[in-house]
PDB file of C-alpha atoms and ligand atoms in Angstrom:
ATOM      1  CA  MET A   1      -3.036  34.054  61.264  1.00  0.00           C
ATOM      2  CA  LYS A   2      -0.017  33.143  59.209  1.00  0.00           C
ATOM      3  CA  LYS A   3       0.688  30.218  61.515  1.00  0.00           C
ATOM      4  CA  PHE A   4      -2.905  29.046  61.166  1.00  0.00           C
ATOM      5  CA  THR A   5      -2.646  28.989  57.373  1.00  0.00           C
ATOM      6  CA  LYS A   6       0.522  26.964  57.590  1.00  0.00           C
ATOM      7  CA  VAL A   7      -1.114  24.370  59.870  1.00  0.00           C
ATOM      8  CA  LEU A   8      -4.065  24.204  57.508  1.00  0.00           C
ATOM      9  CA  ALA A   9      -1.784  23.631  54.528  1.00  0.00           C
ATOM     10  CA  ILE A  10       0.072  20.848  56.331  1.00  0.00           C
ATOM     11  CA  LEU A  11      -3.211  19.263  57.347  1.00  0.00           C
ATOM     12  CA  MET A  12      -4.407  19.377  53.755  1.00  0.00           C
ATOM     13  CA  VAL A  13      -1.227  17.697  52.484  1.00  0.00           C
ATOM     14  CA  ILE A  14      -1.594  14.959  55.114  1.00  0.00           C
ATOM     15  CA  THR A  15      -5.228  14.363  54.190  1.00  0.00           C
ATOM     16  CA  MET A  16      -4.468  14.279  50.476  1.00  0.00           C
ATOM     17  CA  THR A  17      -1.603  11.813  50.950  1.00  0.00           C
ATOM     18  CA  ALA A  18      -3.748   9.624  53.168  1.00  0.00           C
ATOM     19  CA  CYS A  19      -6.468   9.750  50.555  1.00  0.00           C
ATOM     20  CA  LEU A  20      -4.038   8.689  47.868  1.00  0.00           C
ATOM     21  CA  PHE A  21      -3.227   5.489  49.735  1.00  0.00           C
ATOM     22  CA  ALA A  22      -6.722   4.768  50.980  1.00  0.00           C
ATOM     23  CA  SER A  23      -8.331   5.526  47.622  1.00  0.00           C
ATOM     24  CA  CYS A  24     -10.653   8.249  48.872  1.00  0.00           C
ATOM     25  CA  GLY A  25     -13.295   9.672  46.642  1.00  0.00           C
ATOM     26  CA  ALA A  26     -16.017   8.030  44.655  1.00  0.00           C
ATOM     27  CA  ASN A  27     -14.228   7.168  41.475  1.00  0.00           C
ATOM     28  CA  THR A  28     -10.631   6.097  41.734  1.00  0.00           C
ATOM     29  CA  GLY A  29     -11.217   3.397  39.129  1.00  0.00           C
ATOM     30  CA  LYS A  30      -9.847   0.883  41.576  1.00  0.00           C
ATOM     31  CA  GLU A  31     -12.825   0.355  43.837  1.00  0.00           C
ATOM     32  CA  LYS A  32     -13.833  -3.281  44.307  1.00  0.00           C
ATOM     33  CA  SER A  33     -16.101  -4.107  41.394  1.00  0.00           C
ATOM     34  CA  ASP A  34     -19.027  -6.490  41.311  1.00  0.00           C
ATOM     35  CA  SER A  35     -17.925  -7.810  37.930  1.00  0.00           C
ATOM     36  CA  ILE A  36     -19.232 -11.263  37.070  1.00  0.00           C
ATOM     37  CA  THR A  37     -16.270 -11.950  34.790  1.00  0.00           C
ATOM     38  CA  ILE A  38     -12.575 -12.305  35.533  1.00  0.00           C
ATOM     39  CA  THR A  39     -11.700  -9.002  33.869  1.00  0.00           C
ATOM     40  CA  GLU A  40     -14.345  -6.336  34.155  1.00  0.00           C
ATOM     41  CA  GLY A  41     -16.023  -5.651  30.813  1.00  0.00           C
ATOM     42  CA  LYS A  42     -14.664  -8.766  29.130  1.00  0.00           C
ATOM     43  CA  LEU A  43     -16.009 -12.250  28.483  1.00  0.00           C
ATOM     44  CA  VAL A  44     -13.122 -14.619  27.850  1.00  0.00           C
ATOM     45  CA  MET A  45     -14.175 -17.736  25.976  1.00  0.00           C
ATOM     46  CA  ALA A  46     -11.905 -20.737  25.638  1.00  0.00           C
ATOM     47  CA  THR A  47     -12.506 -22.924  22.594  1.00  0.00           C
ATOM     48  CA  ASN A  48     -10.780 -25.308  20.229  1.00  0.00           C
ATOM     49  CA  ALA A  49     -11.298 -23.765  16.828  1.00  0.00           C
ATOM     50  CA  SER A  50     -10.968 -26.859  14.676  1.00  0.00           C
ATOM     51  CA  PHE A  51     -14.558 -27.980  14.958  1.00  0.00           C
ATOM     52  CA  PRO A  52     -16.644 -26.615  12.091  1.00  0.00           C
ATOM     53  CA  PRO A  53     -19.441 -25.516  11.979  1.00  0.00           C
ATOM     54  CA  TYR A  54     -19.250 -24.709  15.725  1.00  0.00           C
ATOM     55  CA  GLU A  55     -15.853 -23.023  15.739  1.00  0.00           C
ATOM     56  CA  PHE A  56     -13.168 -22.635  13.150  1.00  0.00           C
ATOM     57  CA  VAL A  57     -10.828 -20.034  11.747  1.00  0.00           C
ATOM     58  CA  GLY A  58     -12.322 -18.540   8.585  1.00  0.00           C
ATOM     59  CA  ASP A  59     -10.464 -17.708   5.376  1.00  0.00           C
ATOM     60  CA  ASP A  60     -10.077 -14.174   6.684  1.00  0.00           C
ATOM     61  CA  GLY A  61      -8.219 -15.484   9.743  1.00  0.00           C
ATOM     62  CA  GLU A  62     -11.102 -14.604  12.064  1.00  0.00           C
ATOM     63  CA  PHE A  63     -12.880 -17.000  14.389  1.00  0.00           C
ATOM     64  CA  ALA A  64     -16.260 -18.067  13.034  1.00  0.00           C
ATOM     65  CA  GLY A  65     -18.988 -20.612  13.664  1.00  0.00           C
ATOM     66  CA  ILE A  66     -22.130 -21.241  15.661  1.00  0.00           C
ATOM     67  CA  ASP A  67     -20.475 -21.032  19.087  1.00  0.00           C
ATOM     68  CA  VAL A  68     -18.501 -17.939  18.149  1.00  0.00           C
ATOM     69  CA  GLU A  69     -21.633 -16.119  17.001  1.00  0.00           C
ATOM     70  CA  ILE A  70     -23.791 -17.220  19.926  1.00  0.00           C
ATOM     71  CA  ALA A  71     -21.049 -16.181  22.352  1.00  0.00           C
ATOM     72  CA  GLY A  72     -20.914 -12.821  20.575  1.00  0.00           C
ATOM     73  CA  LEU A  73     -24.661 -12.351  21.034  1.00  0.00           C
ATOM     74  CA  ILE A  74     -24.475 -13.343  24.716  1.00  0.00           C
ATOM     75  CA  ALA A  75     -21.591 -10.932  25.306  1.00  0.00           C
ATOM     76  CA  GLU A  76     -23.566  -8.175  23.591  1.00  0.00           C
ATOM     77  CA  LYS A  77     -26.572  -8.823  25.838  1.00  0.00           C
ATOM     78  CA  LEU A  78     -24.360  -8.688  28.926  1.00  0.00           C
ATOM     79  CA  GLY A  79     -22.574  -5.559  27.749  1.00  0.00           C
ATOM     80  CA  LEU A  80     -19.250  -7.383  27.606  1.00  0.00           C
ATOM     81  CA  GLU A  81     -16.519  -7.554  25.012  1.00  0.00           C
ATOM     82  CA  LEU A  82     -15.918 -11.107  23.763  1.00  0.00           C
ATOM     83  CA  GLU A  83     -12.354 -12.375  23.708  1.00  0.00           C
ATOM     84  CA  ILE A  84     -11.674 -15.820  22.221  1.00  0.00           C
ATOM     85  CA  VAL A  85      -8.768 -18.040  23.249  1.00  0.00           C
ATOM     86  CA  ASP A  86      -8.015 -21.012  20.985  1.00  0.00           C
ATOM     87  CA  THR A  87      -6.590 -23.860  23.059  1.00  0.00           C
ATOM     88  CA  GLU A  88      -6.508 -27.655  23.253  1.00  0.00           C
ATOM     89  CA  PHE A  89      -9.950 -29.105  23.867  1.00  0.00           C
ATOM     90  CA  GLY A  90      -8.713 -31.052  26.889  1.00  0.00           C
ATOM     91  CA  SER A  91      -7.483 -27.933  28.667  1.00  0.00           C
ATOM     92  CA  ILE A  92     -10.719 -25.930  28.432  1.00  0.00           C
ATOM     93  CA  ILE A  93     -12.460 -27.370  31.492  1.00  0.00           C
ATOM     94  CA  GLY A  94      -9.367 -27.066  33.704  1.00  0.00           C
ATOM     95  CA  GLY A  95      -8.940 -23.477  32.548  1.00  0.00           C
ATOM     96  CA  VAL A  96     -12.522 -22.567  33.412  1.00  0.00           C
ATOM     97  CA  GLN A  97     -12.226 -24.365  36.723  1.00  0.00           C
ATOM     98  CA  GLY A  98      -8.938 -22.611  37.502  1.00  0.00           C
ATOM     99  CA  GLY A  99     -10.306 -19.142  36.757  1.00  0.00           C
ATOM    100  CA  LYS A 100      -8.290 -18.624  33.565  1.00  0.00           C
ATOM    101  CA  TYR A 101     -11.312 -18.313  31.284  1.00  0.00           C
ATOM    102  CA  ASP A 102     -14.862 -17.120  31.999  1.00  0.00           C
ATOM    103  CA  ILE A 103     -16.496 -19.704  29.771  1.00  0.00           C
ATOM    104  CA  GLY A 104     -15.693 -22.781  27.756  1.00  0.00           C
ATOM    105  CA  MET A 105     -17.690 -23.022  24.554  1.00  0.00           C
ATOM    106  CA  ALA A 106     -16.596 -25.673  22.113  1.00  0.00           C
ATOM    107  CA  GLY A 107     -19.489 -27.865  21.026  1.00  0.00           C
ATOM    108  CA  MET A 108     -18.934 -29.224  24.482  1.00  0.00           C
ATOM    109  CA  THR A 109     -21.092 -32.109  25.614  1.00  0.00           C
ATOM    110  CA  VAL A 110     -22.536 -32.079  29.106  1.00  0.00           C
ATOM    111  CA  THR A 111     -21.295 -35.170  30.971  1.00  0.00           C
ATOM    112  CA  GLU A 112     -21.608 -36.225  34.615  1.00  0.00           C
ATOM    113  CA  GLU A 113     -17.825 -36.385  34.872  1.00  0.00           C
ATOM    114  CA  ARG A 114     -17.341 -32.835  33.562  1.00  0.00           C
ATOM    115  CA  LYS A 115     -20.079 -31.575  35.891  1.00  0.00           C
ATOM    116  CA  LYS A 116     -17.773 -32.360  38.803  1.00  0.00           C
ATOM    117  CA  SER A 117     -15.409 -29.634  37.535  1.00  0.00           C
ATOM    118  CA  VAL A 118     -17.662 -27.000  35.942  1.00  0.00           C
ATOM    119  CA  ASN A 119     -21.249 -25.855  35.786  1.00  0.00           C
ATOM    120  CA  PHE A 120     -23.063 -26.105  32.488  1.00  0.00           C
ATOM    121  CA  SER A 121     -25.512 -23.588  31.081  1.00  0.00           C
ATOM    122  CA  ASP A 122     -28.775 -24.691  29.520  1.00  0.00           C
ATOM    123  CA  SER A 123     -28.120 -26.641  26.363  1.00  0.00           C
ATOM    124  CA  TYR A 124     -28.220 -24.751  23.048  1.00  0.00           C
ATOM    125  CA  ALA A 125     -27.566 -27.631  20.600  1.00  0.00           C
ATOM    126  CA  THR A 126     -27.346 -31.404  20.309  1.00  0.00           C
ATOM    127  CA  GLY A 127     -25.077 -33.829  18.536  1.00  0.00           C
ATOM    128  CA  VAL A 128     -24.318 -37.517  18.068  1.00  0.00           C
ATOM    129  CA  GLN A 129     -21.099 -39.305  17.315  1.00  0.00           C
ATOM    130  CA  ALA A 130     -20.628 -40.259  13.666  1.00  0.00           C
ATOM    131  CA  ILE A 131     -18.154 -42.601  11.993  1.00  0.00           C
ATOM    132  CA  ILE A 132     -16.170 -41.330   9.013  1.00  0.00           C
ATOM    133  CA  VAL A 133     -14.528 -43.891   6.707  1.00  0.00           C
ATOM    134  CA  PRO A 134     -12.918 -43.740   3.264  1.00  0.00           C
ATOM    135  CA  GLU A 135     -15.437 -44.350   0.479  1.00  0.00           C
ATOM    136  CA  GLY A 136     -15.621 -48.050  -0.352  1.00  0.00           C
ATOM    137  CA  SER A 137     -14.315 -49.104   3.074  1.00  0.00           C
ATOM    138  CA  ASP A 138     -15.088 -52.605   4.403  1.00  0.00           C
ATOM    139  CA  ILE A 139     -16.408 -50.877   7.491  1.00  0.00           C
ATOM    140  CA  THR A 140     -20.042 -50.010   6.922  1.00  0.00           C
ATOM    141  CA  SER A 141     -21.274 -49.762  10.508  1.00  0.00           C
ATOM    142  CA  PHE A 142     -20.039 -49.768  14.108  1.00  0.00           C
ATOM    143  CA  ASP A 143     -20.539 -53.561  14.201  1.00  0.00           C
ATOM    144  CA  ASP A 144     -17.907 -53.937  11.492  1.00  0.00           C
ATOM    145  CA  PHE A 145     -15.245 -52.945  14.041  1.00  0.00           C
ATOM    146  CA  PHE A 146     -15.735 -56.456  15.472  1.00  0.00           C
ATOM    147  CA  ASN A 147     -15.058 -60.033  14.345  1.00  0.00           C
ATOM    148  CA  GLU A 148     -17.769 -62.683  14.457  1.00  0.00           C
ATOM    149  CA  ASP A 149     -16.537 -63.831  17.873  1.00  0.00           C
ATOM    150  CA  GLY A 150     -16.925 -60.306  19.262  1.00  0.00           C
ATOM    151  CA  SER A 151     -13.226 -59.488  19.370  1.00  0.00           C
ATOM    152  CA  VAL A 152     -12.066 -56.213  17.864  1.00  0.00           C
ATOM    153  CA  LYS A 153     -10.655 -56.382  14.339  1.00  0.00           C
ATOM    154  CA  ASP A 154      -7.101 -55.311  13.563  1.00  0.00           C
ATOM    155  CA  ILE A 155      -8.107 -51.686  13.089  1.00  0.00           C
ATOM    156  CA  LYS A 156      -7.256 -48.227  14.389  1.00  0.00           C
ATOM    157  CA  ILE A 157      -9.790 -45.500  15.045  1.00  0.00           C
ATOM    158  CA  GLY A 158      -8.819 -41.840  15.105  1.00  0.00           C
ATOM    159  CA  VAL A 159     -10.396 -39.413  17.570  1.00  0.00           C
ATOM    160  CA  GLN A 160      -9.833 -35.937  18.937  1.00  0.00           C
ATOM    161  CA  GLN A 161      -8.192 -36.358  22.330  1.00  0.00           C
ATOM    162  CA  ASP A 162     -10.426 -35.906  25.398  1.00  0.00           C
ATOM    163  CA  THR A 163     -13.659 -35.607  23.449  1.00  0.00           C
ATOM    164  CA  THR A 164     -16.691 -37.759  24.152  1.00  0.00           C
ATOM    165  CA  GLY A 165     -15.949 -39.725  20.958  1.00  0.00           C
ATOM    166  CA  ASP A 166     -12.537 -40.550  22.444  1.00  0.00           C
ATOM    167  CA  ILE A 167     -13.978 -41.415  25.851  1.00  0.00           C
ATOM    168  CA  TYR A 168     -16.708 -43.708  24.472  1.00  0.00           C
ATOM    169  CA  VAL A 169     -14.689 -45.558  21.869  1.00  0.00           C
ATOM    170  CA  SER A 170     -11.582 -45.974  24.054  1.00  0.00           C
ATOM    171  CA  ASP A 171     -13.689 -47.728  26.682  1.00  0.00           C
ATOM    172  CA  THR A 172     -13.672 -51.513  26.958  1.00  0.00           C
ATOM    173  CA  VAL A 173     -15.714 -53.686  24.621  1.00  0.00           C
ATOM    174  CA  GLU A 174     -18.023 -54.596  27.531  1.00  0.00           C
ATOM    175  CA  ASN A 175     -18.705 -50.878  27.999  1.00  0.00           C
ATOM    176  CA  GLY A 176     -19.451 -50.240  24.342  1.00  0.00           C
ATOM    177  CA  GLY A 177     -16.004 -49.227  23.084  1.00  0.00           C
ATOM    178  CA  VAL A 178     -13.183 -50.973  21.228  1.00  0.00           C
ATOM    179  CA  GLY A 179     -10.461 -50.484  23.854  1.00  0.00           C
ATOM    180  CA  ALA A 180      -7.726 -47.829  23.938  1.00  0.00           C
ATOM    181  CA  ASP A 181      -5.304 -50.101  21.998  1.00  0.00           C
ATOM    182  CA  HIS A 182      -7.409 -49.587  18.898  1.00  0.00           C
ATOM    183  CA  VAL A 183      -7.646 -45.823  19.264  1.00  0.00           C
ATOM    184  CA  ILE A 184      -5.238 -43.111  18.141  1.00  0.00           C
ATOM    185  CA  GLN A 185      -5.779 -39.705  19.733  1.00  0.00           C
ATOM    186  CA  TYR A 186      -5.118 -36.513  17.780  1.00  0.00           C
ATOM    187  CA  LYS A 187      -4.882 -32.927  18.965  1.00  0.00           C
ATOM    188  CA  THR A 188      -7.679 -31.703  16.717  1.00  0.00           C
ATOM    189  CA  GLY A 189     -10.541 -33.211  14.781  1.00  0.00           C
ATOM    190  CA  ASN A 190      -8.846 -32.053  11.606  1.00  0.00           C
ATOM    191  CA  ASP A 191      -5.639 -33.935  12.499  1.00  0.00           C
ATOM    192  CA  ALA A 192      -7.700 -37.107  12.974  1.00  0.00           C
ATOM    193  CA  VAL A 193      -9.389 -36.606   9.612  1.00  0.00           C
ATOM    194  CA  GLN A 194      -6.069 -35.952   7.859  1.00  0.00           C
ATOM    195  CA  ALA A 195      -4.750 -39.204   9.366  1.00  0.00           C
ATOM    196  CA  LEU A 196      -7.755 -40.965   7.837  1.00  0.00           C
ATOM    197  CA  VAL A 197      -7.100 -39.367   4.446  1.00  0.00           C
ATOM    198  CA  ALA A 198      -3.462 -40.526   4.710  1.00  0.00           C
ATOM    199  CA  GLY A 199      -4.560 -44.092   5.548  1.00  0.00           C
ATOM    200  CA  LYS A 200      -3.092 -44.061   9.053  1.00  0.00           C
ATOM    201  CA  VAL A 201      -6.417 -44.958  10.674  1.00  0.00           C
ATOM    202  CA  ASN A 202      -9.385 -46.962   9.385  1.00  0.00           C
ATOM    203  CA  ALA A 203     -12.101 -44.677  10.723  1.00  0.00           C
ATOM    204  CA  VAL A 204     -12.655 -41.457  12.670  1.00  0.00           C
ATOM    205  CA  ILE A 205     -15.299 -40.965  15.336  1.00  0.00           C
ATOM    206  CA  ILE A 206     -16.406 -37.375  15.782  1.00  0.00           C
ATOM    207  CA  ASP A 207     -19.600 -35.357  16.312  1.00  0.00           C
ATOM    208  CA  ASN A 208     -21.977 -35.503  13.338  1.00  0.00           C
ATOM    209  CA  GLU A 209     -21.956 -31.866  12.207  1.00  0.00           C
ATOM    210  CA  PRO A 210     -18.145 -31.565  12.184  1.00  0.00           C
ATOM    211  CA  ALA A 211     -18.111 -34.969  10.455  1.00  0.00           C
ATOM    212  CA  LYS A 212     -20.304 -33.574   7.652  1.00  0.00           C
ATOM    213  CA  SER A 213     -18.127 -30.532   7.387  1.00  0.00           C
ATOM    214  CA  TYR A 214     -14.903 -32.560   7.152  1.00  0.00           C
ATOM    215  CA  VAL A 215     -16.387 -34.927   4.588  1.00  0.00           C
ATOM    216  CA  ALA A 216     -17.469 -31.939   2.498  1.00  0.00           C
ATOM    217  CA  SER A 217     -13.984 -30.464   2.533  1.00  0.00           C
ATOM    218  CA  ASN A 218     -11.972 -33.682   2.012  1.00  0.00           C
ATOM    219  CA  GLU A 219     -12.434 -35.918  -1.032  1.00  0.00           C
ATOM    220  CA  GLY A 220     -13.089 -39.633  -0.786  1.00  0.00           C
ATOM    221  CA  LEU A 221     -14.660 -39.767   2.670  1.00  0.00           C
ATOM    222  CA  THR A 222     -18.119 -40.814   3.745  1.00  0.00           C
ATOM    223  CA  ILE A 223     -20.203 -40.872   6.929  1.00  0.00           C
ATOM    224  CA  LEU A 224     -21.785 -43.959   8.461  1.00  0.00           C
ATOM    225  CA  ASP A 225     -24.710 -44.139  10.825  1.00  0.00           C
ATOM    226  CA  ALA A 226     -24.551 -42.246  14.067  1.00  0.00           C
ATOM    227  CA  VAL A 227     -23.389 -44.126  17.135  1.00  0.00           C
ATOM    228  CA  TYR A 228     -24.049 -43.704  20.855  1.00  0.00           C
ATOM    229  CA  THR A 229     -26.772 -41.540  22.339  1.00  0.00           C
ATOM    230  CA  GLU A 230     -27.664 -37.927  21.719  1.00  0.00           C
ATOM    231  CA  GLU A 231     -25.394 -35.397  23.409  1.00  0.00           C
ATOM    232  CA  HIS A 232     -26.261 -31.925  24.661  1.00  0.00           C
ATOM    233  CA  TYR A 233     -23.910 -29.037  24.024  1.00  0.00           C
ATOM    234  CA  ALA A 234     -23.657 -26.335  26.685  1.00  0.00           C
ATOM    235  CA  ILE A 235     -21.418 -23.555  27.954  1.00  0.00           C
ATOM    236  CA  ALA A 236     -19.027 -24.382  30.804  1.00  0.00           C
ATOM    237  CA  VAL A 237     -18.819 -21.866  33.657  1.00  0.00           C
ATOM    238  CA  ASN A 238     -16.779 -21.874  36.880  1.00  0.00           C
ATOM    239  CA  LEU A 239     -18.519 -23.810  39.668  1.00  0.00           C
ATOM    240  CA  ASP A 240     -18.371 -20.778  41.973  1.00  0.00           C
ATOM    241  CA  ASN A 241     -19.743 -18.236  39.499  1.00  0.00           C
ATOM    242  CA  ALA A 242     -23.511 -18.603  39.876  1.00  0.00           C
ATOM    243  CA  ALA A 243     -24.056 -15.012  38.748  1.00  0.00           C
ATOM    244  CA  LEU A 244     -22.414 -15.560  35.366  1.00  0.00           C
ATOM    245  CA  LEU A 245     -24.236 -18.852  34.892  1.00  0.00           C
ATOM    246  CA  GLU A 246     -27.559 -17.149  35.535  1.00  0.00           C
ATOM    247  CA  ALA A 247     -26.735 -14.221  33.264  1.00  0.00           C
ATOM    248  CA  ILE A 248     -25.781 -16.617  30.457  1.00  0.00           C
ATOM    249  CA  ASN A 249     -28.920 -18.708  30.881  1.00  0.00           C
ATOM    250  CA  ASN A 250     -31.068 -15.573  30.811  1.00  0.00           C
ATOM    251  CA  ALA A 251     -29.305 -14.339  27.692  1.00  0.00           C
ATOM    252  CA  LEU A 252     -29.686 -17.751  26.025  1.00  0.00           C
ATOM    253  CA  ALA A 253     -33.404 -17.833  26.854  1.00  0.00           C
ATOM    254  CA  GLU A 254     -33.899 -14.357  25.388  1.00  0.00           C
ATOM    255  CA  LEU A 255     -31.900 -15.197  22.275  1.00  0.00           C
ATOM    256  CA  THR A 256     -33.901 -18.384  21.777  1.00  0.00           C
ATOM    257  CA  GLN A 257     -37.159 -16.458  22.141  1.00  0.00           C
ATOM    258  CA  GLU A 258     -36.012 -13.833  19.692  1.00  0.00           C
ATOM    259  CA  GLY A 259     -35.217 -16.594  17.188  1.00  0.00           C
ATOM    260  CA  LYS A 260     -31.550 -15.572  17.143  1.00  0.00           C
ATOM    261  CA  ILE A 261     -30.153 -18.999  18.073  1.00  0.00           C
ATOM    262  CA  ALA A 262     -32.118 -20.685  15.282  1.00  0.00           C
ATOM    263  CA  GLU A 263     -30.938 -17.952  12.916  1.00  0.00           C
ATOM    264  CA  VAL A 264     -27.256 -18.571  13.732  1.00  0.00           C
ATOM    265  CA  VAL A 265     -27.644 -22.359  13.534  1.00  0.00           C
ATOM    266  CA  GLY A 266     -29.503 -22.034  10.211  1.00  0.00           C
ATOM    267  CA  LYS A 267     -26.668 -19.962   8.803  1.00  0.00           C
ATOM    268  CA  TYR A 268     -24.207 -22.831   9.302  1.00  0.00           C
ATOM    269  CA  ILE A 269     -26.352 -25.983   9.185  1.00  0.00           C
ATOM    270  CA  SER A 270     -28.812 -26.600   6.384  1.00  0.00           C
ATOM    271  CA  ASP A 271     -30.910 -29.682   6.927  1.00  0.00           C
TER     272      ASP A 271
HETATM  273  N1  LIG B   1     -18.880 -32.830  21.776  1.00  0.00           N
HETATM  274  C1  LIG B   1     -17.614 -33.428  21.999  1.00  0.00           C
HETATM  275  C2  LIG B   1     -17.201 -33.291  23.443  1.00  0.00           C
HETATM  276  O1  LIG B   1     -17.732 -32.500  24.158  1.00  0.00           O
HETATM  277  C3  LIG B   1     -16.525 -32.874  21.114  1.00  0.00           C
HETATM  278  C4  LIG B   1     -16.272 -31.423  21.239  1.00  0.00           C
HETATM  279  C5  LIG B   1     -15.006 -30.985  20.538  1.00  0.00           C
HETATM  280  N2  LIG B   1     -14.984 -29.562  20.384  1.00  0.00           N
HETATM  281  C6  LIG B   1     -14.043 -28.846  19.796  1.00  0.00           C
HETATM  282  N3  LIG B   1     -14.222 -27.563  19.696  1.00  0.00           N
HETATM  283  N4  LIG B   1     -12.985 -29.391  19.334  1.00  0.00           N
HETATM  284  O2  LIG B   1     -16.321 -33.954  23.909  1.00  0.00           O
END
């Protein structure tokens, strides 16, 4: 009998050790999850928080803006905790594609080129490119970037690097731009606007709502007519993550129906 007990004890130790390595039992906390985000329970959003009213850092040091609030509402619907990473605009798509961030949300325009690298959610806002110039500038429209003979004047245009404004205006004259030689790229929209205030560039091309916001917070600037076609803003998701894309689109549809998207937009944009 004594021997039997001993064998039983040894057997139990063996089983327990084996279980430890094989993760026996229902809840080891390490079982393969069916999480639709990179880290279970979290929604990591990459943005470039120098783009008011879509994303900016408020006076209290917290992220704020339309995208920040909509992302918060989506996360809430999906039962996830929102984490925001502020990075260069040009590195957002690569980061989403490379599995570093769950989503990219940055007043980001859907383009055919970007669609090769990421999926886009349904669009939740639109924008157009606007021209900002100093008040009293000789430039009063896009046409004023050109001489009578169609050549580009001796001017410099500031843009935020890698944005659609940059892409369009840096293109050749034949393709509707002024050529890269006439463009100076800045890290943020605010840097481009500060260069304009300092007289380093003759104009800035940026999305219309941020343009309004920058003109309101910097003296002596004014906005000219919108240029180029309407753009659609959407959320970038990894090409392989169809489940997250669907969850986001469902959440967006619900939020739209509930009037929440309009509510957030109305809080920041009064037209
Ligand atoms: N809509 C433009 C684009 O997609 C500009 C977006 C810039 N966004 C930002 N958060 N800085 O290229």
